[in-house]
PDB file of C-alpha atoms in Angstrom:
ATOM      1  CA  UNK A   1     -57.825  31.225  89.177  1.00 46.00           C
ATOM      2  CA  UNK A   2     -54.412  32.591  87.918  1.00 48.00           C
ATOM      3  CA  UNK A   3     -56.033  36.181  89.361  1.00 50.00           C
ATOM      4  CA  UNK A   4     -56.631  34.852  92.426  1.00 52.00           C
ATOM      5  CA  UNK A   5     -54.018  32.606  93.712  1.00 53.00           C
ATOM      6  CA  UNK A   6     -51.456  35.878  92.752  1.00 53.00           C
ATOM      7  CA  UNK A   7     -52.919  37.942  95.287  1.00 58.00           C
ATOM      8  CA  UNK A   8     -51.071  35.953  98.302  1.00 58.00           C
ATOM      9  CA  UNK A   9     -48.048  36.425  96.502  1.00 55.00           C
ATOM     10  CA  UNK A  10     -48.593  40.163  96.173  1.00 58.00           C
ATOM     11  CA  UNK A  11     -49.537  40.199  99.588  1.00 59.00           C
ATOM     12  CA  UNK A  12     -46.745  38.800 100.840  1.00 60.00           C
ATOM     13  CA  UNK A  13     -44.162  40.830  98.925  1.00 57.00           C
ATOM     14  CA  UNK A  14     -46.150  44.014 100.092  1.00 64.00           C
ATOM     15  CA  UNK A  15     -45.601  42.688 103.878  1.00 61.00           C
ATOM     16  CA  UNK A  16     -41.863  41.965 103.332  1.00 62.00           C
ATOM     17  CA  UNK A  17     -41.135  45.554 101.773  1.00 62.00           C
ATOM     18  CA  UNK A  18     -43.187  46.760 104.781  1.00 67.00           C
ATOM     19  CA  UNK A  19     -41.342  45.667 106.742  1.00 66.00           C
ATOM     20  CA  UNK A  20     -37.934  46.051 105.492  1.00 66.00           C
ATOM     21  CA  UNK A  21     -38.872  50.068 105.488  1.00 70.00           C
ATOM     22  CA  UNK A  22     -39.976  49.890 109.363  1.00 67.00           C
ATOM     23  CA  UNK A  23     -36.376  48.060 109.640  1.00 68.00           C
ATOM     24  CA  UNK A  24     -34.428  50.361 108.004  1.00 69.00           C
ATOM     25  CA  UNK A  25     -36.693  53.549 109.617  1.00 70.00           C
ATOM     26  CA  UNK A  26     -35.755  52.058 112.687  1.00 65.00           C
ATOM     27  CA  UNK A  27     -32.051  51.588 111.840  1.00 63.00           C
ATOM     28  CA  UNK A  28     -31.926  55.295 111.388  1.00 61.00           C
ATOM     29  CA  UNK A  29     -33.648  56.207 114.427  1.00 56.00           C
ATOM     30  CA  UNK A  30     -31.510  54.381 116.243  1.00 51.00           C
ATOM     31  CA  UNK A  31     -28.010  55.497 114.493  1.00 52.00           C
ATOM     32  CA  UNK A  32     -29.335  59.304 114.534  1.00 50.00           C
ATOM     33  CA  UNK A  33     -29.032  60.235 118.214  1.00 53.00           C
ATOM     34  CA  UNK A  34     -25.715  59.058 117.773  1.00 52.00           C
ATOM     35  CA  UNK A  35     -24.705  60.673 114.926  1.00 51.00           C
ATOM     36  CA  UNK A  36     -26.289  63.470 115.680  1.00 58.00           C
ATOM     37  CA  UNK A  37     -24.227  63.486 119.562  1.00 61.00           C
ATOM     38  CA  UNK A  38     -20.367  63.177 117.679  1.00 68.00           C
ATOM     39  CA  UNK A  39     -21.154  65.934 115.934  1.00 72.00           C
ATOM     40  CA  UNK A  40     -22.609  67.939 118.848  1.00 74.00           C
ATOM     41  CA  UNK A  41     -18.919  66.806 120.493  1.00 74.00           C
ATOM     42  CA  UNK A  42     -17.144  67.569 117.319  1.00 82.00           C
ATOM     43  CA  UNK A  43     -18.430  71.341 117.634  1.00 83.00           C
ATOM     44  CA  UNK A  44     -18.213  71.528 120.980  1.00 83.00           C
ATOM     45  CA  UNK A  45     -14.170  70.594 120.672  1.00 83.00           C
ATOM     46  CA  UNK A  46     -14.087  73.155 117.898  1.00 85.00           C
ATOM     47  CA  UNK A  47     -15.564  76.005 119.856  1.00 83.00           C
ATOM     48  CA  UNK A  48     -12.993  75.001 122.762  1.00 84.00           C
ATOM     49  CA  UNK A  49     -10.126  75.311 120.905  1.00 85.00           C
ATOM     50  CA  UNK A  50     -11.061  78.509 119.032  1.00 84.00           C
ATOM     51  CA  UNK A  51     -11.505  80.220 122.474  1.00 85.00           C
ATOM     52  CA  UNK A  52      -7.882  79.097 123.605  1.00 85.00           C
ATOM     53  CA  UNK A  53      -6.550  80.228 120.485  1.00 87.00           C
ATOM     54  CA  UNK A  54      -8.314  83.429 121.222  1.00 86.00           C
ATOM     55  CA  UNK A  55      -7.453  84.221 124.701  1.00 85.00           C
ATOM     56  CA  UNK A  56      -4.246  83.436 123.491  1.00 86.00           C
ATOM     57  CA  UNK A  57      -3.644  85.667 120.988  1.00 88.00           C
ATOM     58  CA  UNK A  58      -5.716  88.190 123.146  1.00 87.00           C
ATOM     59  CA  UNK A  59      -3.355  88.206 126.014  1.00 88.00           C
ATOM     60  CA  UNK A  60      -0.103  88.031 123.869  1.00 89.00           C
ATOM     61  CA  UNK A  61      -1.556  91.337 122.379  1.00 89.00           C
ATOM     62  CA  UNK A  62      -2.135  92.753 126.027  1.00 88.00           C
ATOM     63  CA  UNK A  63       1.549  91.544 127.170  1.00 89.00           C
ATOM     64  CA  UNK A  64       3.007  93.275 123.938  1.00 91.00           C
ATOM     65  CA  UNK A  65       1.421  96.822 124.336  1.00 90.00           C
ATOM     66  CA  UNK A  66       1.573  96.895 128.124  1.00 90.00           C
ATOM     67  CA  UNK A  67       5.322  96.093 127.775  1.00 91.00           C
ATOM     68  CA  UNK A  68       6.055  98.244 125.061  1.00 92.00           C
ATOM     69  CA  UNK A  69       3.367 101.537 126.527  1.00 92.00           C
ATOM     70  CA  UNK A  70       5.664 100.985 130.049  1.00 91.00           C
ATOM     71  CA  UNK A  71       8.860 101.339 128.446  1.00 91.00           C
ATOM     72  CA  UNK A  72       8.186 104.361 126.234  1.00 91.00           C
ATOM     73  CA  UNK A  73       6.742 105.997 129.344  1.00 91.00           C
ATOM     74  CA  UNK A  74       9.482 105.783 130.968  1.00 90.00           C
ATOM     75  CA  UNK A  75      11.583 107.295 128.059  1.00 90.00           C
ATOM     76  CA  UNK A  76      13.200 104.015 126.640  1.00 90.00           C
ATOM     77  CA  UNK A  77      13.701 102.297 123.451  1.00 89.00           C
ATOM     78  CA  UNK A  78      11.019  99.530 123.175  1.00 87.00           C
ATOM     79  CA  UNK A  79      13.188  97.839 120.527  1.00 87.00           C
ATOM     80  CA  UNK A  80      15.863  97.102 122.493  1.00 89.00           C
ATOM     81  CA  UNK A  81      13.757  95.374 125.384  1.00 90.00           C
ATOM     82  CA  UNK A  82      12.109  92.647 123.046  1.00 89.00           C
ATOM     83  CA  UNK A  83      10.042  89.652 125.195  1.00 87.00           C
ATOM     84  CA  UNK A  84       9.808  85.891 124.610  1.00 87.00           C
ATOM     85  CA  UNK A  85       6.528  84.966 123.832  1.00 87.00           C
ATOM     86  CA  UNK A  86       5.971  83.381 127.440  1.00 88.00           C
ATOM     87  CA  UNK A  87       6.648  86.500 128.874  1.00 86.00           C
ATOM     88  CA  UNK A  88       4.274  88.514 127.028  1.00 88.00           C
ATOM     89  CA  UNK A  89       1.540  86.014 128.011  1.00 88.00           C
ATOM     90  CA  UNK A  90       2.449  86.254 131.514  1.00 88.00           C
ATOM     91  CA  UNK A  91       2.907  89.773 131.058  1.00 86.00           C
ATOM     92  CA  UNK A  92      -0.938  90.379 129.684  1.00 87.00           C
ATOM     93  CA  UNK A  93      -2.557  88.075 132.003  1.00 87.00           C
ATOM     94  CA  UNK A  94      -1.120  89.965 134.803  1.00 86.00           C
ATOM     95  CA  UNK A  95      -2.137  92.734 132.610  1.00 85.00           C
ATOM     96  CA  UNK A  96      -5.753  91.379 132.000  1.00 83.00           C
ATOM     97  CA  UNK A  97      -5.885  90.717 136.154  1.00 84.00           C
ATOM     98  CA  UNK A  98      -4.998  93.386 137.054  1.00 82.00           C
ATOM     99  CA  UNK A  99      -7.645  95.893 134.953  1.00 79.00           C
ATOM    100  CA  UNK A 100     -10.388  93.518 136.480  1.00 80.00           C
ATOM    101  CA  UNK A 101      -9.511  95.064 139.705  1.00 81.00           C
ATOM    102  CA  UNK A 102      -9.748  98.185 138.946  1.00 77.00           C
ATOM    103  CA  UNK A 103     -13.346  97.398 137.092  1.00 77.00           C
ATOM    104  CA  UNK A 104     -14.293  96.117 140.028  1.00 80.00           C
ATOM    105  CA  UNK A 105     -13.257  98.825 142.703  1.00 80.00           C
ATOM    106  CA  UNK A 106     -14.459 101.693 140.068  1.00 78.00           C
ATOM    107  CA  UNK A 107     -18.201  99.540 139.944  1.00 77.00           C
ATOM    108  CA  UNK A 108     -17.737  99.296 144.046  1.00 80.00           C
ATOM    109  CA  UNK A 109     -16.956 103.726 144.204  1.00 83.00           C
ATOM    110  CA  UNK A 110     -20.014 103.885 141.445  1.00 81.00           C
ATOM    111  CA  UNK A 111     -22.232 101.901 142.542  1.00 79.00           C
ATOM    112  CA  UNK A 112     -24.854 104.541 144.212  1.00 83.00           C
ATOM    113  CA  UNK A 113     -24.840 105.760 140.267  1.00 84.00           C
ATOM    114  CA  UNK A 114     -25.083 102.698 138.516  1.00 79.00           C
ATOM    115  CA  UNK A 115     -28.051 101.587 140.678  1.00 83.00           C
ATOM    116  CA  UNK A 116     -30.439 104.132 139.992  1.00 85.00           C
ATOM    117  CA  UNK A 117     -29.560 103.812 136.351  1.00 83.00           C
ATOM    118  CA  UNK A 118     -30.358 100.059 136.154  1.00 84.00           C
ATOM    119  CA  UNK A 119     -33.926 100.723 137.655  1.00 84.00           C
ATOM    120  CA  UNK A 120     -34.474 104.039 135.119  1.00 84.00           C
ATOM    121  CA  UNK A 121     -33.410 101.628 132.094  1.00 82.00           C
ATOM    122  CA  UNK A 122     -35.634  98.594 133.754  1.00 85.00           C
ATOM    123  CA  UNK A 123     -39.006 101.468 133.619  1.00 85.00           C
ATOM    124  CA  UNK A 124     -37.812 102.445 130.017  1.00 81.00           C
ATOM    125  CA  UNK A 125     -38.040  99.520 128.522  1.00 78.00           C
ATOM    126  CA  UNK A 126     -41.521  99.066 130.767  1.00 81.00           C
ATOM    127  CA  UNK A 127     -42.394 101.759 128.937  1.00 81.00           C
ATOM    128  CA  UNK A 128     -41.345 101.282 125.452  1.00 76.00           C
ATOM    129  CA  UNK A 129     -43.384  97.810 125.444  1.00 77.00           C
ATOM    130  CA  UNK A 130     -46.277  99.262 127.016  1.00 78.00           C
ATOM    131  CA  UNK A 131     -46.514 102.001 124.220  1.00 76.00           C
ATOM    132  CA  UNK A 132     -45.825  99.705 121.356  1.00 71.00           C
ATOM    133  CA  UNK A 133     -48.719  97.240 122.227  1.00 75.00           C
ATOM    134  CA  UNK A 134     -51.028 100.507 122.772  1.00 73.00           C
ATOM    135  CA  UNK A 135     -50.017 101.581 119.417  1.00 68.00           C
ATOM    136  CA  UNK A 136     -50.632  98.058 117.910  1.00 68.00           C
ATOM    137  CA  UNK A 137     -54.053  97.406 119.560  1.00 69.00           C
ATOM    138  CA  UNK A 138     -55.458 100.916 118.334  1.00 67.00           C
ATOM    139  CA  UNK A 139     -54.065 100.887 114.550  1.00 59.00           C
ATOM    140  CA  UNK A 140     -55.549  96.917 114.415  1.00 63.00           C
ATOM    141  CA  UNK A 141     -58.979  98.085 115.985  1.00 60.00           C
ATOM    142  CA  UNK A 142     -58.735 101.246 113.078  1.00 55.00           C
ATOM    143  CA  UNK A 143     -57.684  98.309 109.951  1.00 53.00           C
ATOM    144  CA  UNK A 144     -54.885 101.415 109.106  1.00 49.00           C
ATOM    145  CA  UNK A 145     -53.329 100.699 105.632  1.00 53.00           C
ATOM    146  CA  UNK A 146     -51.489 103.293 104.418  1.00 52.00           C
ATOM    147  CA  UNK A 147     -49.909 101.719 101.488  1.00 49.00           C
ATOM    148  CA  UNK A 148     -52.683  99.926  99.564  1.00 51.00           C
ATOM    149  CA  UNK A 149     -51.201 100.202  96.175  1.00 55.00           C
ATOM    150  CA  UNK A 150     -49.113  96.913  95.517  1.00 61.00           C
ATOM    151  CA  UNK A 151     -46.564  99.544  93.086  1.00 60.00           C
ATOM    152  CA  UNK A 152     -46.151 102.341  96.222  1.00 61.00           C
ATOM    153  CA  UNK A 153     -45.465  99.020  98.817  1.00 63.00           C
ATOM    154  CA  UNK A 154     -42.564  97.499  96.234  1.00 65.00           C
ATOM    155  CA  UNK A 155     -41.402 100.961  95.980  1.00 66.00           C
ATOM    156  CA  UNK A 156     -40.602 101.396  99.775  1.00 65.00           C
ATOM    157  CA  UNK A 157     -39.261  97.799 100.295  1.00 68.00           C
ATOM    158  CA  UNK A 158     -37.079  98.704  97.949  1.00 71.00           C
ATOM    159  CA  UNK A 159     -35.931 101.829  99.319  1.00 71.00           C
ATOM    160  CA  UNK A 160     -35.447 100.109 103.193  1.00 73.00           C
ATOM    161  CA  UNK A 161     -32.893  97.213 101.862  1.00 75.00           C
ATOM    162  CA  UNK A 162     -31.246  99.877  99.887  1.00 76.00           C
ATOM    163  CA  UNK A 163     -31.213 101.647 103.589  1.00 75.00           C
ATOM    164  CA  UNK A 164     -30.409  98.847 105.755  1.00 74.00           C
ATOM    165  CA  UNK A 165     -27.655  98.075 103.112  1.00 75.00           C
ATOM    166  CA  UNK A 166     -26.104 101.205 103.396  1.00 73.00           C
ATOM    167  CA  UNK A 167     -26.400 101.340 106.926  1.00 73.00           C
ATOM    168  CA  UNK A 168     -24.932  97.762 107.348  1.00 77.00           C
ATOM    169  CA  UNK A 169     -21.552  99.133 106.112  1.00 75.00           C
ATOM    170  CA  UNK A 170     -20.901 102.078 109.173  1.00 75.00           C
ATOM    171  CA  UNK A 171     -22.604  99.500 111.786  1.00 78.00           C
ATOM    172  CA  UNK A 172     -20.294  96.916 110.674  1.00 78.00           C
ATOM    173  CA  UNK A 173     -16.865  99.429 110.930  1.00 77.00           C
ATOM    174  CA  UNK A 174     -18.436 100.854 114.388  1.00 78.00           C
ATOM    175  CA  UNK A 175     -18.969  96.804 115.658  1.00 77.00           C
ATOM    176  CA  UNK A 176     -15.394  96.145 114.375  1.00 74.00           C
ATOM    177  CA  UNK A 177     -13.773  99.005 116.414  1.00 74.00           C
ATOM    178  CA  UNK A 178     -15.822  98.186 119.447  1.00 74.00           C
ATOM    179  CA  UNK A 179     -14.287  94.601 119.357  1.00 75.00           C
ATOM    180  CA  UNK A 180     -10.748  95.739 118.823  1.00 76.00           C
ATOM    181  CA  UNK A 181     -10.643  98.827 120.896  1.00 80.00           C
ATOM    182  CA  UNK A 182     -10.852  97.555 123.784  1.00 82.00           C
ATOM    183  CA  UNK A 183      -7.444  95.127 123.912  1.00 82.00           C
ATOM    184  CA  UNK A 184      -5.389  98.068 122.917  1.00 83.00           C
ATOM    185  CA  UNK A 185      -7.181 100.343 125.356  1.00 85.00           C
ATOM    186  CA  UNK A 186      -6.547  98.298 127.894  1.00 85.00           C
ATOM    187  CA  UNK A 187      -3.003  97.278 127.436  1.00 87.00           C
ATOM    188  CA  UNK A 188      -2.248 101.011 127.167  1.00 88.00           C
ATOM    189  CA  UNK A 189      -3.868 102.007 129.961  1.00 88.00           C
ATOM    190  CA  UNK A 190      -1.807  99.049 131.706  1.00 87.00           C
ATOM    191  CA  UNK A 191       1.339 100.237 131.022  1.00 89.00           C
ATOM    192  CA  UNK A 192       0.823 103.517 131.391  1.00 90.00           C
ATOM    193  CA  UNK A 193      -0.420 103.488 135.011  1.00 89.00           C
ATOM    194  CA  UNK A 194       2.424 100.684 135.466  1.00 89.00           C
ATOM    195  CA  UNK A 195       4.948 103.258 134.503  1.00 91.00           C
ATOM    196  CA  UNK A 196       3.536 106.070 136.606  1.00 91.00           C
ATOM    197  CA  UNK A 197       3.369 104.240 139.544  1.00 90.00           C
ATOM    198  CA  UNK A 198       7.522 102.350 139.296  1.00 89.00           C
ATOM    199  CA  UNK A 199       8.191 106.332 138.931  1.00 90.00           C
ATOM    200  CA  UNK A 200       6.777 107.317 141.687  1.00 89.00           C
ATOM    201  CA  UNK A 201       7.780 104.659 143.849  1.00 88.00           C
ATOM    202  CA  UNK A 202      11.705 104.990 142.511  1.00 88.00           C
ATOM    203  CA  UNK A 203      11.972 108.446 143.046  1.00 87.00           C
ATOM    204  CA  UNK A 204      11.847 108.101 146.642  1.00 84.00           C
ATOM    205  CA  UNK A 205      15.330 106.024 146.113  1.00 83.00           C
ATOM    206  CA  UNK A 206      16.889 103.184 147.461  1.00 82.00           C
ATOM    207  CA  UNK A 207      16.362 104.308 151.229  1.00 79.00           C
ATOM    208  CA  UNK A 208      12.758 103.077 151.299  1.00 75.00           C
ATOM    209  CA  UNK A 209      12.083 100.097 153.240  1.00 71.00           C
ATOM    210  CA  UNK A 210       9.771  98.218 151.150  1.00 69.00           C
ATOM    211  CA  UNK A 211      11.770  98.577 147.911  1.00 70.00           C
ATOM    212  CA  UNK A 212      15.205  98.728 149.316  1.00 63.00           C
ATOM    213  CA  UNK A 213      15.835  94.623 148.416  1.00 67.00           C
ATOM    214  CA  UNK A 214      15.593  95.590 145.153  1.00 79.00           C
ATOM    215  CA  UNK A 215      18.263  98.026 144.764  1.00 86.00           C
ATOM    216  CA  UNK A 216      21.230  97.266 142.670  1.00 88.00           C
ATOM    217  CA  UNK A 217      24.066  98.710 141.014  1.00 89.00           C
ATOM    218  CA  UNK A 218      25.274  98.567 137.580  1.00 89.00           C
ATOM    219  CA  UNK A 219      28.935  98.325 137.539  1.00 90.00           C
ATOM    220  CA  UNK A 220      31.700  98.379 134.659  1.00 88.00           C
ATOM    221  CA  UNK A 221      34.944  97.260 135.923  1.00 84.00           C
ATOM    222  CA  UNK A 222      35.306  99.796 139.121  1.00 83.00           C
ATOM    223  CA  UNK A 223      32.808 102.190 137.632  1.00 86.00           C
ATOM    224  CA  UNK A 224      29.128 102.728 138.742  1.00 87.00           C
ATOM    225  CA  UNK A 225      27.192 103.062 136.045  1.00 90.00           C
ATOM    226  CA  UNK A 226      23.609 103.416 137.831  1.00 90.00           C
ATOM    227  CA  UNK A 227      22.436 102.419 140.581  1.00 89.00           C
ATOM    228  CA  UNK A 228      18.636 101.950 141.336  1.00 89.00           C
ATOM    229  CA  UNK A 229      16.042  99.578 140.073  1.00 90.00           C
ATOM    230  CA  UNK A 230      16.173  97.339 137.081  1.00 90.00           C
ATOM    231  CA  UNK A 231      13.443  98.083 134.704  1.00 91.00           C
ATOM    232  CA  UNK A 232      13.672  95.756 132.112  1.00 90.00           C
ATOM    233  CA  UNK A 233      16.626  93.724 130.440  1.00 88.00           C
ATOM    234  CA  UNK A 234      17.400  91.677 127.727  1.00 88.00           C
ATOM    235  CA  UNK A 235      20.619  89.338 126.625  1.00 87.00           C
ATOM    236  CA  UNK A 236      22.362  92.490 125.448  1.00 89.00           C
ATOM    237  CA  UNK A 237      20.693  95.393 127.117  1.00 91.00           C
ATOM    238  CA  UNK A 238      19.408  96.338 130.393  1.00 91.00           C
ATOM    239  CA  UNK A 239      17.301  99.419 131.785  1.00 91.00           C
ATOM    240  CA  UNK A 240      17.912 100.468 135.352  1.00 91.00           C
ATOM    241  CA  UNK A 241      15.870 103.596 136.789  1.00 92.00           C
ATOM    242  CA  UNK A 242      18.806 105.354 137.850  1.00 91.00           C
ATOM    243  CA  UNK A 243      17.974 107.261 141.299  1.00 88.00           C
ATOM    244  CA  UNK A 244      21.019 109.269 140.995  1.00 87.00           C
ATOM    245  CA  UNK A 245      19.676 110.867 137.646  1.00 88.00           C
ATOM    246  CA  UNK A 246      15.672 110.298 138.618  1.00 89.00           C
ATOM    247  CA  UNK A 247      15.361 108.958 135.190  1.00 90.00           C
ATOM    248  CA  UNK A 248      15.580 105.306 133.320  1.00 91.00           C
ATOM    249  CA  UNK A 249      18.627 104.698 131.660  1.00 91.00           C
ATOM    250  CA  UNK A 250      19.107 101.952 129.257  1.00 91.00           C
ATOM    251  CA  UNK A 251      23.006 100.674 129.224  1.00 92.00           C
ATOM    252  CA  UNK A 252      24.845  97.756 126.984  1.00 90.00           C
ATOM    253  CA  UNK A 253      25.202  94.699 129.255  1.00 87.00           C
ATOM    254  CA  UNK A 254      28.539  94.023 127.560  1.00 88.00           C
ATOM    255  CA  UNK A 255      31.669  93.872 130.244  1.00 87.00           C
ATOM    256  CA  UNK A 256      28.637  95.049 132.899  1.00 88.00           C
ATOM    257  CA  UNK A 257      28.135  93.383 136.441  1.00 88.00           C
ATOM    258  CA  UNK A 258      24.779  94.133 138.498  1.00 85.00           C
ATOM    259  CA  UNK A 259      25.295  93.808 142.268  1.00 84.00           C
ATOM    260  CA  UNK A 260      22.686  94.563 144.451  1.00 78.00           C
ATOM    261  CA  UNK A 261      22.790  97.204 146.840  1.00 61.00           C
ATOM    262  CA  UNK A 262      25.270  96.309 149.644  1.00 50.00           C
ATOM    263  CA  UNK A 263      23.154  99.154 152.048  1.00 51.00           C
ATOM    264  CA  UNK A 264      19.693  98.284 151.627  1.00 48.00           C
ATOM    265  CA  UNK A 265      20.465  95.030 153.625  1.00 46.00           C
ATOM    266  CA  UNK A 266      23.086  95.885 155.928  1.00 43.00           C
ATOM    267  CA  UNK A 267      25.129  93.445 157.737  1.00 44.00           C
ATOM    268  CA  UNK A 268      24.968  93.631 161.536  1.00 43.00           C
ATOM    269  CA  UNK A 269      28.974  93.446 162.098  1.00 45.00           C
ATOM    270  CA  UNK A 270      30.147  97.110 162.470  1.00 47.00           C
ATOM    271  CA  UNK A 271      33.319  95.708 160.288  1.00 49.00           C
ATOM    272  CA  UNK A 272      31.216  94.178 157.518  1.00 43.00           C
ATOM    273  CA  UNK A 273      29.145  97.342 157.578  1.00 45.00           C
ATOM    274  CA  UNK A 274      32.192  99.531 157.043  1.00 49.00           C
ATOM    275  CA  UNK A 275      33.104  97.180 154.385  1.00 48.00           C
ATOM    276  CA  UNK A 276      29.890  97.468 152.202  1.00 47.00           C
ATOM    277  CA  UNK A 277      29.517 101.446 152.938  1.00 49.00           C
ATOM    278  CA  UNK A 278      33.130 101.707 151.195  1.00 49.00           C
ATOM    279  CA  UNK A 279      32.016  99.175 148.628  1.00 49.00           C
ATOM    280  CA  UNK A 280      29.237 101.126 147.889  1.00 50.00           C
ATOM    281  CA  UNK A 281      30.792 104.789 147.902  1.00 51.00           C
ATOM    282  CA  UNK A 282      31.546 104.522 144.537  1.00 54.00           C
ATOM    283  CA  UNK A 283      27.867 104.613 143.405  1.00 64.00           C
ATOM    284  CA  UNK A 284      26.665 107.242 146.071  1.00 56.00           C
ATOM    285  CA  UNK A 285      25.154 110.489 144.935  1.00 51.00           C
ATOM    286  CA  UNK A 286      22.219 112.288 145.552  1.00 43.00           C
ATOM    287  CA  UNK A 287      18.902 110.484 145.362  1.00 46.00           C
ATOM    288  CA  UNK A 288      20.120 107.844 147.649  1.00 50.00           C
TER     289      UNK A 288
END
């Protein structure tokens, strides 16, 4: 009897812990999607912000070299011209823009090349797979086991990891430099072809119509220091491309006063035009 009337009671106490289990399993089935979506969010955020921080510090890298590759082509001082950190993010995504262009107009003049090479590397890899599953099907159909001792087989696992190993290290030095070449290439490149091309245009001097607005003169007291373009300038220094001397000069801007050109805009009054050709006699010479 005792036997008996205890089995309802185990019964029942089997049922509840049932289904407190399918409660709880529930519970977590419920609570995991979410869980599992805040993280999803969490890395998501994460991911975002590493990639600003990135093309951050990538462009502030591009501004800096471009900046610094211009000047010393042009024969100047980097140090004295240093850049707020604004301006060296400006400065490299102009920078960054601006070597996408030419990517593009050098893939555009290429293109009858790079064509043809996309369809021989498509038949390649055709190939490749073709002969590996040829290879496959005929050593399977043959059973070919050329290491059957268990000793010989340890032996040359061991001697791959120790080659993988050793080639990891030169793989991982070649994968680093193809990461960070590339920046430094490009802001270098930048400024070089940046430099080369100001020369070019400021050797034809201060006469040339789509320049001439930006003509000035750099003047101490009545003396003409330079007159041409301004290259780059700073609190206490400034760099003018003198066309007098066809070079870049770099002056102190202490006691200095830039006016711009009073003949690349010239006023229509004959007086007023008098004026600004006397005006501007003191900084004539050749190159003008």
């Amino acid at each position: 009897m005792k036997t008996g009337s205890m089995r309802p009671l185990q019964q029942q106490g089997t049922a509840l812990l049932s289904a407190k289990r399918a409660r709880r399993r529930m519970r977590r089935e419920v609570s995991a999607p979410a869980v599992s979506d805040r993280s999803q969010g969490t890395w998501l955020k994460l991911a975002a912000a590493a990639l600003v921080t990135l093309g951050g510090l990538l462009l502030h890298f591009l501004g800096d070299v471009s900046h610094r590759v211009y000047l010393q082509t042009l024969r100047l001082d980097a140090g004295l011209f240093p850049q707020t950190v604004d301006a060296l993010v400006i400065n490299g995504y102009f920078t960054l823009m601006g070597r996408f262009s030419v990517g593009l107009d050098s893939l555009k003049t290429n293109l009858w090349f790079i064509v043809p090479a996309i369809v021989a590397l498509w038949l390649y890899a055709f190939l490749v797979r073709e002969l590996v599953e040829y290879l496959d099907r005929s050593l399977s159909k043959k059973e070919w086991r050329p290491l059957g001792n268990a000793a010989l087989r340890r032996l040359v696992q061991a001697g791959m990891i120790i080659l993988a190993v050793s080639a990891a290290i030169p793989l991982f030095l070649y994968a680093a430099l193809a990461l960070l070449k590339p920046p430094a290439a490009l802001g270098i490149t930048a400024g070089r072809d940046a430099a080369l091309r100001d020369t070019a245009m400021f050797l034809g001097g201060c006469k040339q119509p789509s320049i001439a607005a930006g003509c000035v003169e750099l003047r101490k007291g009545e003396e003409c220091l330079a007159r041409g373009f301004v290259v780059s300038s700073t609190t206490s220094h400034i760099a003018i491309f003198d066309v007098r001397q066809q070079r870049a000069v770099a002056f102190e801007r202490a006691g200095t006063t830039l006016h711009g050109d009073a003949r690349s805009d010239l006023p229509e009054s004959p007086d007023a035009r008098s004026e600004a050709d006397a005006r501007s006699t003191v900084c004539a010479g050749r190159g003008t």
